[in-house]
Amino acid sequence: MKPAWRDGNRIELLENGEAFFPAVFAAIDEAKDKVFLETFIWFEDKVGKELHRAILGAARRGVSVEVLLDGYGSPDLSDDFVNQLTSAGVKFRYYDPRPPLLGMRTNVFRRMHRKIVVIDGELAFVGGINYSAEHMSDYGPEAKQDYAVRVQGPVVQDIYAFVLQNLPGHEEMRRWWGRRRHQAQDNNAPGEAQALFVWRDNDDHRDDIERYYLKMLANAKQEVIIANAYFFPGYRLLHAMRNAARRGVCVKLIVQGEPDMPIVKVGARLLYNYLVKGGVEVYEYLRRPLHGKVAVMDDHWATVGSSNLDPLSLSLNLEANLIIHDRTFNQTLHDNLMQLIEKDCQQVDETLMPKRTWWNLTKSVVAFHFLRHFPALVGWLPAHTPRLSLVEPPVQPEMETQDRVETDNPGAKF
């Protein structure tokens, strides 16, 4: 499967849990045939319980429901919580579940970091929002600022085909959906947006998302705004940002000023001198932790997704973004990001940049090159092939005890 631009889509920006969760839960409640959900985090809190209710209700009324969770991001769901779903017929899988070693999770690398929902092959959600109360404003000062999109139109067919491609037991449906996708007509297109679904895996699409960022920066004429939670890319993207700024493009970068992990701020600040001296405007978002992974360029290009611009997302994790050509959507996201800059950000100036001493320069060079080569260093660790593990329904008392988890042969490339 190769990414392709699709015309005739309707795309709605969803900001934070207040907009995202009601839209997803309502779509699941209205599903008639199939629900597919992939996510990195699903917590057993008030948001997770509401998702549980929606999925359980869909399964009980006969909807085919499949869930894929990351084994690192969602390791603590209780047996009762999961068993209620599997008993109702939900196919519940973990990506690369592995037992702790000395109390520590060992599946830290190559995570399934995507956040995708597909409803009946006709409606999809893509973004960076996990299923946890941390994404609701009433969570408090640690509530996350984040984004997703609600999508209708031909690109949903590509998202659906991608989800099927990565799950076992859908060979016939994949062939049928491929024929339907090629036969689809745009006569009743729900919108006017062009959209491209792109992803990152550890096989044929290792750098697709980064390449589209680089292409966007090379084509920018007037303005670029990038808001990214975990920002520590390699030379190519940093160089592309400086090049755009030097040829007169107004390049704005929004990073975390109140991060959920302190190391995030330390890493980003190592790049401030390089970027600011090159003409890039850098802003620290101070209202709360920034978890978004979005960007806009000029008046028509935008992206929303799960991919950070750091070594994990760009080189190891499984990620998915939607790239959008649409002036109305671009304006909506642009206005949102400008409001963040004007109300809740401080611009990085000389007072916030590390002093240019030999000691700070040495630390920056060492840290930068360590993180730049981090994916290669991870490659030295003992190799393993991530697997999908299906959680079986609970065993009835009269039946013999059997293993709760069986391993699928997904036949997909991770």
Tab-separated table of C-alpha atoms in Angstrom:
chain	number	residue	atom	x	y	z
A	1	MET	CA	0.000	0.000	0.000
A	2	LYS	CA	1.331	3.416	-0.989
A	3	PRO	CA	0.162	6.837	0.238
A	4	ALA	CA	-1.923	8.760	-2.302
A	5	TRP	CA	-3.663	12.133	-2.310
A	6	ARG	CA	-7.472	11.940	-2.180
A	7	ASP	CA	-9.885	14.714	-3.137
A	8	GLY	CA	-13.301	15.482	-1.717
A	9	ASN	CA	-12.812	15.081	2.054
A	10	ARG	CA	-14.412	16.848	4.988
A	11	ILE	CA	-11.973	17.343	7.876
A	12	GLU	CA	-12.779	18.857	11.264
A	13	LEU	CA	-10.185	19.946	13.822
A	14	LEU	CA	-10.781	18.573	17.334
A	15	GLU	CA	-8.932	20.333	20.153
A	16	ASN	CA	-8.278	18.455	23.391
A	17	GLY	CA	-10.464	15.860	25.040
A	18	GLU	CA	-13.445	18.211	25.315
A	19	ALA	CA	-13.939	18.020	21.538
A	20	PHE	CA	-12.332	14.675	20.745
A	21	PHE	CA	-13.856	12.253	23.230
A	22	PRO	CA	-17.553	13.123	22.669
A	23	ALA	CA	-17.040	12.865	18.887
A	24	VAL	CA	-15.372	9.440	19.099
A	25	PHE	CA	-17.797	8.022	21.655
A	26	ALA	CA	-20.811	9.233	19.661
A	27	ALA	CA	-19.390	7.660	16.490
A	28	ILE	CA	-18.905	4.328	18.263
A	29	ASP	CA	-22.428	4.549	19.692
A	30	GLU	CA	-23.767	5.019	16.156
A	31	ALA	CA	-21.593	2.361	14.478
A	32	LYS	CA	-23.564	-0.212	12.490
A	33	ASP	CA	-20.981	-2.672	11.202
A	34	LYS	CA	-17.333	-2.319	12.257
A	35	VAL	CA	-15.178	-0.379	14.695
A	36	PHE	CA	-11.375	-0.421	14.609
A	37	LEU	CA	-9.427	1.424	17.303
A	38	GLU	CA	-5.666	1.779	17.736
A	39	THR	CA	-4.102	3.769	20.550
A	40	PHE	CA	-0.932	4.072	22.569
A	41	ILE	CA	-2.586	4.742	25.949
A	42	TRP	CA	-5.898	3.601	27.384
A	43	PHE	CA	-6.167	4.244	31.113
A	44	GLU	CA	-8.832	2.873	33.428
A	45	ASP	CA	-9.989	6.342	34.502
A	46	LYS	CA	-13.184	8.287	33.785
A	47	VAL	CA	-12.303	8.701	30.095
A	48	GLY	CA	-11.173	5.099	29.709
A	49	LYS	CA	-14.345	3.857	31.356
A	50	GLU	CA	-16.491	5.895	28.972
A	51	LEU	CA	-14.609	4.387	26.003
A	52	HIS	CA	-15.146	0.959	27.592
A	53	ARG	CA	-18.888	1.668	27.813
A	54	ALA	CA	-19.095	2.714	24.162
A	55	ILE	CA	-17.119	-0.259	22.850
A	56	LEU	CA	-18.950	-2.744	25.068
A	57	GLY	CA	-22.293	-1.374	23.890
A	58	ALA	CA	-21.274	-1.615	20.239
A	59	ALA	CA	-20.121	-5.219	20.632
A	60	ARG	CA	-23.307	-6.226	22.446
A	61	ARG	CA	-25.492	-4.902	19.643
A	62	GLY	CA	-23.576	-6.966	17.080
A	63	VAL	CA	-20.936	-4.538	15.782
A	64	SER	CA	-17.575	-6.129	14.984
A	65	VAL	CA	-15.021	-4.366	17.210
A	66	GLU	CA	-11.234	-4.720	17.107
A	67	VAL	CA	-8.849	-2.903	19.440
A	68	LEU	CA	-5.059	-2.656	19.256
A	69	LEU	CA	-3.173	-1.223	22.250
A	70	ASP	CA	0.522	-0.710	22.748
A	71	GLY	CA	2.020	-3.076	25.302
A	72	TYR	CA	4.254	-0.352	26.749
A	73	GLY	CA	1.752	2.491	26.808
A	74	SER	CA	-1.197	0.503	28.215
A	75	PRO	CA	0.158	-2.211	30.518
A	76	ASP	CA	-2.138	-1.792	33.519
A	77	LEU	CA	-5.730	-2.449	32.426
A	78	SER	CA	-7.348	-4.858	34.887
A	79	ASP	CA	-8.393	-8.355	33.856
A	80	ASP	CA	-12.027	-7.596	34.662
A	81	PHE	CA	-11.939	-4.450	32.497
A	82	VAL	CA	-10.585	-6.390	29.502
A	83	ASN	CA	-12.582	-9.580	30.100
A	84	GLN	CA	-15.898	-7.725	29.874
A	85	LEU	CA	-14.925	-6.640	26.367
A	86	THR	CA	-13.592	-9.978	25.140
A	87	SER	CA	-16.629	-11.801	26.587
A	88	ALA	CA	-18.827	-9.534	24.434
A	89	GLY	CA	-16.848	-10.473	21.332
A	90	VAL	CA	-14.308	-7.642	21.096
A	91	LYS	CA	-11.027	-8.717	19.484
A	92	PHE	CA	-8.572	-7.163	21.906
A	93	ARG	CA	-4.873	-7.178	21.007
A	94	TYR	CA	-1.668	-5.824	22.480
A	95	TYR	CA	1.243	-4.734	20.336
A	96	ASP	CA	4.479	-6.241	21.649
A	97	PRO	CA	3.454	-7.122	25.212
A	98	ARG	CA	6.424	-8.298	27.232
A	99	PRO	CA	6.765	-9.136	30.915
A	100	PRO	CA	8.665	-6.692	33.139
A	101	LEU	CA	12.302	-7.411	33.937
A	102	LEU	CA	13.189	-6.589	37.541
A	103	GLY	CA	10.046	-4.493	37.678
A	104	MET	CA	10.901	-2.479	34.565
A	105	ARG	CA	9.089	-2.513	31.222
A	106	THR	CA	11.426	-3.783	28.508
A	107	ASN	CA	9.327	-2.926	25.436
A	108	VAL	CA	10.313	0.740	25.522
A	109	PHE	CA	11.454	0.912	21.895
A	110	ARG	CA	9.482	0.516	18.648
A	111	ARG	CA	6.174	1.379	20.248
A	112	MET	CA	2.819	1.363	18.466
A	113	HIS	CA	2.238	5.088	18.939
A	114	ARG	CA	-0.614	5.611	16.435
A	115	LYS	CA	-4.033	6.939	17.452
A	116	ILE	CA	-6.617	5.885	14.845
A	117	VAL	CA	-10.330	5.079	14.917
A	118	VAL	CA	-12.284	3.858	11.885
A	119	ILE	CA	-16.086	3.517	11.985
A	120	ASP	CA	-17.873	1.416	9.324
A	121	GLY	CA	-15.170	2.271	6.796
A	122	GLU	CA	-16.786	5.698	6.371
A	123	LEU	CA	-15.591	7.844	9.284
A	124	ALA	CA	-12.117	8.092	10.830
A	125	PHE	CA	-10.249	9.913	13.581
A	126	VAL	CA	-6.494	10.542	13.464
A	127	GLY	CA	-4.373	12.525	15.899
A	128	GLY	CA	-2.292	12.561	19.029
A	129	ILE	CA	-4.897	12.254	21.801
A	130	ASN	CA	-4.799	9.201	24.073
A	131	TYR	CA	-7.724	7.846	26.091
A	132	SER	CA	-6.979	9.279	29.508
A	133	ALA	CA	-8.296	12.032	31.745
A	134	GLU	CA	-5.001	13.895	31.250
A	135	HIS	CA	-6.482	15.282	28.036
A	136	MET	CA	-9.387	16.995	29.834
A	137	SER	CA	-9.016	20.556	31.122
A	138	ASP	CA	-10.490	19.627	34.516
A	139	TYR	CA	-7.461	17.364	35.104
A	140	GLY	CA	-5.658	20.443	36.371
A	141	PRO	CA	-2.319	22.095	35.564
A	142	GLU	CA	-0.990	18.870	34.019
A	143	ALA	CA	-3.837	18.615	31.479
A	144	LYS	CA	-2.392	18.277	27.978
A	145	GLN	CA	-2.886	20.548	24.978
A	146	ASP	CA	-3.467	18.326	21.943
A	147	TYR	CA	-5.238	17.850	18.609
A	148	ALA	CA	-6.971	15.301	16.388
A	149	VAL	CA	-9.155	15.368	13.269
A	150	ARG	CA	-12.513	13.887	12.347
A	151	VAL	CA	-12.394	12.711	8.729
A	152	GLN	CA	-15.017	11.812	6.124
A	153	GLY	CA	-14.385	11.136	2.450
A	154	PRO	CA	-12.210	9.007	0.167
A	155	VAL	CA	-9.106	9.188	2.373
A	156	VAL	CA	-10.993	7.182	5.018
A	157	GLN	CA	-10.770	4.246	2.636
A	158	ASP	CA	-6.981	4.485	2.748
A	159	ILE	CA	-6.978	4.663	6.536
A	160	TYR	CA	-9.285	1.652	6.684
A	161	ALA	CA	-7.124	-0.342	4.274
A	162	PHE	CA	-4.056	0.514	6.363
A	163	VAL	CA	-5.700	-0.699	9.579
A	164	LEU	CA	-6.772	-3.962	7.925
A	165	GLN	CA	-3.281	-4.447	6.531
A	166	ASN	CA	-1.872	-4.497	10.058
A	167	LEU	CA	-4.359	-6.911	11.603
A	168	PRO	CA	-4.564	-10.684	11.094
A	169	GLY	CA	-7.575	-12.477	9.667
A	170	HIS	CA	-8.645	-9.852	7.138
A	171	GLU	CA	-7.182	-11.169	3.889
A	172	GLU	CA	-10.536	-11.485	2.110
A	173	MET	CA	-11.739	-8.124	3.399
A	174	ARG	CA	-8.487	-6.474	2.274
A	175	ARG	CA	-8.984	-7.795	-1.261
A	176	TRP	CA	-12.634	-6.705	-1.273
A	177	TRP	CA	-11.804	-3.274	0.126
A	178	GLY	CA	-9.034	-2.810	-2.426
A	179	ARG	CA	-11.510	-3.407	-5.255
A	180	ARG	CA	-14.054	-1.068	-3.668
A	181	ARG	CA	-11.416	1.619	-3.150
A	182	HIS	CA	-10.403	1.579	-6.807
A	183	GLN	CA	-14.048	1.626	-7.914
A	184	ALA	CA	-15.049	4.475	-5.602
A	185	GLN	CA	-16.579	7.543	-7.191
A	186	ASP	CA	-16.299	11.108	-5.909
A	187	ASN	CA	-19.736	12.188	-7.142
A	188	ASN	CA	-20.993	12.550	-3.582
A	189	ALA	CA	-17.785	13.817	-1.969
A	190	PRO	CA	-18.551	15.135	1.533
A	191	GLY	CA	-16.065	18.018	1.342
A	192	GLU	CA	-13.413	19.870	-0.613
A	193	ALA	CA	-10.208	19.033	1.245
A	194	GLN	CA	-7.370	17.091	-0.329
A	195	ALA	CA	-5.848	14.647	2.150
A	196	LEU	CA	-2.919	12.243	2.295
A	197	PHE	CA	-2.606	9.553	4.951
A	198	VAL	CA	1.047	8.848	5.773
A	199	TRP	CA	2.654	6.572	8.311
A	200	ARG	CA	6.003	5.491	9.696
A	201	ASP	CA	6.954	1.837	10.151
A	202	ASN	CA	10.182	-0.116	10.448
A	203	ASP	CA	10.086	-1.495	6.932
A	204	ASP	CA	9.154	0.375	3.735
A	205	HIS	CA	8.046	3.690	5.275
A	206	ARG	CA	10.805	4.474	7.746
A	207	ASP	CA	11.107	8.189	6.976
A	208	ASP	CA	7.874	9.091	5.177
A	209	ILE	CA	6.588	11.560	7.766
A	210	GLU	CA	9.950	13.329	8.055
A	211	ARG	CA	10.196	13.566	4.243
A	212	TYR	CA	6.852	15.362	4.045
A	213	TYR	CA	7.988	17.853	6.706
A	214	LEU	CA	11.172	18.480	4.704
A	215	LYS	CA	9.189	18.937	1.491
A	216	MET	CA	6.833	21.346	3.228
A	217	LEU	CA	9.719	23.476	4.521
A	218	ALA	CA	11.369	23.502	1.087
A	219	ASN	CA	8.115	24.680	-0.572
A	220	ALA	CA	7.116	27.286	2.024
A	221	LYS	CA	6.795	30.846	0.712
A	222	GLN	CA	5.445	32.939	3.584
A	223	GLU	CA	4.929	31.235	6.949
A	224	VAL	CA	5.410	27.939	8.759
A	225	ILE	CA	4.163	27.142	12.276
A	226	ILE	CA	5.219	23.858	13.880
A	227	ALA	CA	3.865	22.855	17.301
A	228	ASN	CA	5.483	19.690	18.585
A	229	ALA	CA	5.584	18.207	22.046
A	230	TYR	CA	8.889	16.351	21.871
A	231	PHE	CA	11.169	18.284	19.560
A	232	PHE	CA	14.663	16.991	18.905
A	233	PRO	CA	14.976	16.164	15.194
A	234	GLY	CA	18.103	15.446	13.203
A	235	TYR	CA	20.260	17.738	11.098
A	236	ARG	CA	18.096	17.579	7.983
A	237	LEU	CA	14.961	19.015	9.548
A	238	LEU	CA	16.828	21.621	11.617
A	239	HIS	CA	18.751	22.700	8.540
A	240	ALA	CA	15.532	22.898	6.496
A	241	MET	CA	13.937	25.157	9.131
A	242	ARG	CA	16.928	27.516	9.108
A	243	ASN	CA	17.044	27.538	5.319
A	244	ALA	CA	13.374	28.482	5.123
A	245	ALA	CA	13.873	31.304	7.643
A	246	ARG	CA	16.940	32.600	5.825
A	247	ARG	CA	15.081	32.916	2.528
A	248	GLY	CA	12.416	35.067	4.168
A	249	VAL	CA	9.827	32.557	5.411
A	250	CYS	CA	8.485	33.364	8.886
A	251	VAL	CA	9.197	30.096	10.706
A	252	LYS	CA	7.624	29.705	14.139
A	253	LEU	CA	8.257	26.742	16.440
A	254	ILE	CA	6.136	26.047	19.541
A	255	VAL	CA	7.651	23.670	22.107
A	256	GLN	CA	6.924	22.756	25.696
A	257	GLY	CA	7.672	25.344	28.337
A	258	GLU	CA	5.909	23.376	31.081
A	259	PRO	CA	6.724	19.831	29.966
A	260	ASP	CA	5.349	16.603	31.353
A	261	MET	CA	8.953	15.321	31.423
A	262	PRO	CA	11.748	17.785	32.370
A	263	ILE	CA	14.247	16.185	29.965
A	264	VAL	CA	12.064	17.415	27.087
A	265	LYS	CA	12.819	21.044	27.934
A	266	VAL	CA	16.518	20.342	28.408
A	267	GLY	CA	16.763	18.671	24.996
A	268	ALA	CA	14.850	21.376	23.116
A	269	ARG	CA	16.895	24.181	24.697
A	270	LEU	CA	20.077	22.626	23.336
A	271	LEU	CA	18.788	23.655	19.894
A	272	TYR	CA	17.744	27.216	20.701
A	273	ASN	CA	21.003	28.904	19.717
A	274	TYR	CA	21.143	27.067	16.403
A	275	LEU	CA	17.530	27.876	15.499
A	276	VAL	CA	17.187	31.422	16.834
A	277	LYS	CA	20.512	32.550	15.372
A	278	GLY	CA	19.266	31.166	12.049
A	279	GLY	CA	16.116	33.293	12.139
A	280	VAL	CA	13.583	30.788	13.526
A	281	GLU	CA	11.116	32.193	16.081
A	282	VAL	CA	10.957	29.767	19.010
A	283	TYR	CA	8.125	29.917	21.560
A	284	GLU	CA	7.687	28.018	24.822
A	285	TYR	CA	4.056	27.142	25.622
A	286	LEU	CA	3.543	27.825	29.328
A	287	ARG	CA	-0.119	27.216	30.099
A	288	ARG	CA	0.207	23.438	30.475
A	289	PRO	CA	2.072	20.508	28.877
A	290	LEU	CA	1.956	20.599	25.084
A	291	HIS	CA	1.205	17.181	23.584
A	292	GLY	CA	0.271	18.251	20.041
A	293	LYS	CA	2.005	17.171	16.836
A	294	VAL	CA	0.707	19.642	14.248
A	295	ALA	CA	1.978	22.114	11.651
A	296	VAL	CA	0.687	24.606	9.067
A	297	MET	CA	2.389	26.109	6.026
A	298	ASP	CA	1.289	29.229	4.104
A	299	ASP	CA	-2.484	29.194	3.517
A	300	HIS	CA	-3.236	25.638	2.410
A	301	TRP	CA	-0.956	22.934	3.966
A	302	ALA	CA	-1.446	21.360	7.399
A	303	THR	CA	-0.731	18.143	9.246
A	304	VAL	CA	-2.184	16.542	12.382
A	305	GLY	CA	-1.080	13.197	13.764
A	306	SER	CA	0.789	11.141	16.323
A	307	SER	CA	4.386	11.742	15.226
A	308	ASN	CA	6.671	13.837	17.349
A	309	LEU	CA	9.846	15.272	15.849
A	310	ASP	CA	12.272	13.318	18.008
A	311	PRO	CA	14.393	10.158	17.619
A	312	LEU	CA	11.678	7.813	18.893
A	313	SER	CA	8.933	8.997	16.532
A	314	LEU	CA	11.143	9.628	13.503
A	315	SER	CA	13.214	6.441	13.735
A	316	LEU	CA	11.580	3.780	15.925
A	317	ASN	CA	7.866	4.162	16.682
A	318	LEU	CA	4.881	3.260	14.527
A	319	GLU	CA	3.213	6.598	13.719
A	320	ALA	CA	0.439	8.032	11.530
A	321	ASN	CA	-0.320	11.569	10.318
A	322	LEU	CA	-2.869	13.120	8.018
A	323	ILE	CA	-1.597	15.812	5.635
A	324	ILE	CA	-4.263	18.244	4.480
A	325	HIS	CA	-4.535	20.715	1.604
A	326	ASP	CA	-7.473	22.946	2.489
A	327	ARG	CA	-7.571	26.695	3.068
A	328	THR	CA	-10.431	26.587	5.564
A	329	PHE	CA	-8.835	23.905	7.722
A	330	ASN	CA	-5.449	25.614	7.479
A	331	GLN	CA	-6.970	28.881	8.689
A	332	THR	CA	-8.686	27.150	11.624
A	333	LEU	CA	-5.489	25.466	12.818
A	334	HIS	CA	-3.396	28.550	12.082
A	335	ASP	CA	-5.692	30.762	14.179
A	336	ASN	CA	-5.590	28.237	17.014
A	337	LEU	CA	-1.786	28.140	17.066
A	338	MET	CA	-1.487	31.917	16.840
A	339	GLN	CA	-3.819	32.220	19.828
A	340	LEU	CA	-1.499	29.893	21.761
A	341	ILE	CA	1.480	32.067	20.822
A	342	GLU	CA	-0.218	35.338	21.725
A	343	LYS	CA	-1.833	34.255	25.003
A	344	ASP	CA	0.200	31.410	26.468
A	345	CYS	CA	3.737	31.473	25.060
A	346	GLN	CA	6.965	33.308	25.727
A	347	GLN	CA	9.338	33.911	22.843
A	348	VAL	CA	12.840	32.603	23.300
A	349	ASP	CA	15.429	35.377	23.377
A	350	GLU	CA	18.963	35.786	24.680
A	351	THR	CA	17.791	35.435	28.279
A	352	LEU	CA	16.402	31.942	27.675
A	353	MET	CA	19.195	30.597	25.477
A	354	PRO	CA	22.076	28.703	27.106
A	355	LYS	CA	25.151	30.872	27.464
A	356	ARG	CA	27.732	30.204	24.787
A	357	THR	CA	30.460	28.796	27.028
A	358	TRP	CA	32.828	25.969	26.160
A	359	TRP	CA	31.147	23.803	28.803
A	360	ASN	CA	27.630	24.391	27.428
A	361	LEU	CA	28.872	23.913	23.874
A	362	THR	CA	30.456	20.595	24.835
A	363	LYS	CA	27.283	19.421	26.572
A	364	SER	CA	25.171	20.422	23.580
A	365	VAL	CA	27.406	18.636	21.072
A	366	VAL	CA	27.562	15.436	23.148
A	367	ALA	CA	23.813	15.379	23.839
A	368	PHE	CA	22.899	16.272	20.279
A	369	HIS	CA	25.049	13.570	18.732
A	370	PHE	CA	23.919	10.990	21.293
A	371	LEU	CA	20.264	11.617	20.502
A	372	ARG	CA	20.963	11.851	16.774
A	373	HIS	CA	22.564	8.404	16.824
A	374	PHE	CA	20.153	7.008	19.415
A	375	PRO	CA	18.184	4.830	16.941
A	376	ALA	CA	21.403	3.216	15.735
A	377	LEU	CA	22.506	2.585	19.321
A	378	VAL	CA	19.179	0.907	20.036
A	379	GLY	CA	19.922	-1.366	17.084
A	380	TRP	CA	22.788	-2.866	19.064
A	381	LEU	CA	20.346	-4.245	21.620
A	382	PRO	CA	19.207	-7.878	21.235
A	383	ALA	CA	16.791	-7.936	18.308
A	384	HIS	CA	13.229	-9.181	18.630
A	385	THR	CA	10.233	-9.196	16.365
A	386	PRO	CA	7.274	-7.312	17.859
A	387	ARG	CA	4.111	-9.386	17.829
A	388	LEU	CA	0.391	-8.894	18.187
A	389	SER	CA	-1.126	-10.841	21.067
A	390	LEU	CA	-4.848	-11.570	21.159
A	391	VAL	CA	-6.494	-11.614	24.579
A	392	GLU	CA	-8.826	-14.607	24.744
A	393	PRO	CA	-12.222	-14.379	26.493
A	394	PRO	CA	-12.201	-15.609	30.090
A	395	VAL	CA	-12.425	-19.380	30.534
A	396	GLN	CA	-15.716	-20.729	31.821
A	397	PRO	CA	-15.492	-22.523	35.192
A	398	GLU	CA	-16.337	-25.958	33.731
A	399	MET	CA	-13.635	-25.669	31.076
A	400	GLU	CA	-10.000	-26.546	31.545
A	401	THR	CA	-7.646	-23.685	32.357
A	402	GLN	CA	-5.870	-22.409	29.288
A	403	ASP	CA	-3.432	-19.687	28.457
A	404	ARG	CA	-5.101	-16.267	28.452
A	405	VAL	CA	-3.023	-14.876	25.601
A	406	GLU	CA	-2.327	-16.419	22.223
A	407	THR	CA	-0.018	-14.883	19.667
A	408	ASP	CA	-1.409	-13.925	16.275
A	409	ASN	CA	0.606	-14.144	13.135
A	410	PRO	CA	-0.247	-10.658	11.875
A	411	GLY	CA	1.424	-10.965	8.509
A	412	ALA	CA	2.067	-7.221	8.670
A	413	LYS	CA	5.345	-5.373	8.444
A	414	PHE	CA	6.296	-3.487	11.574
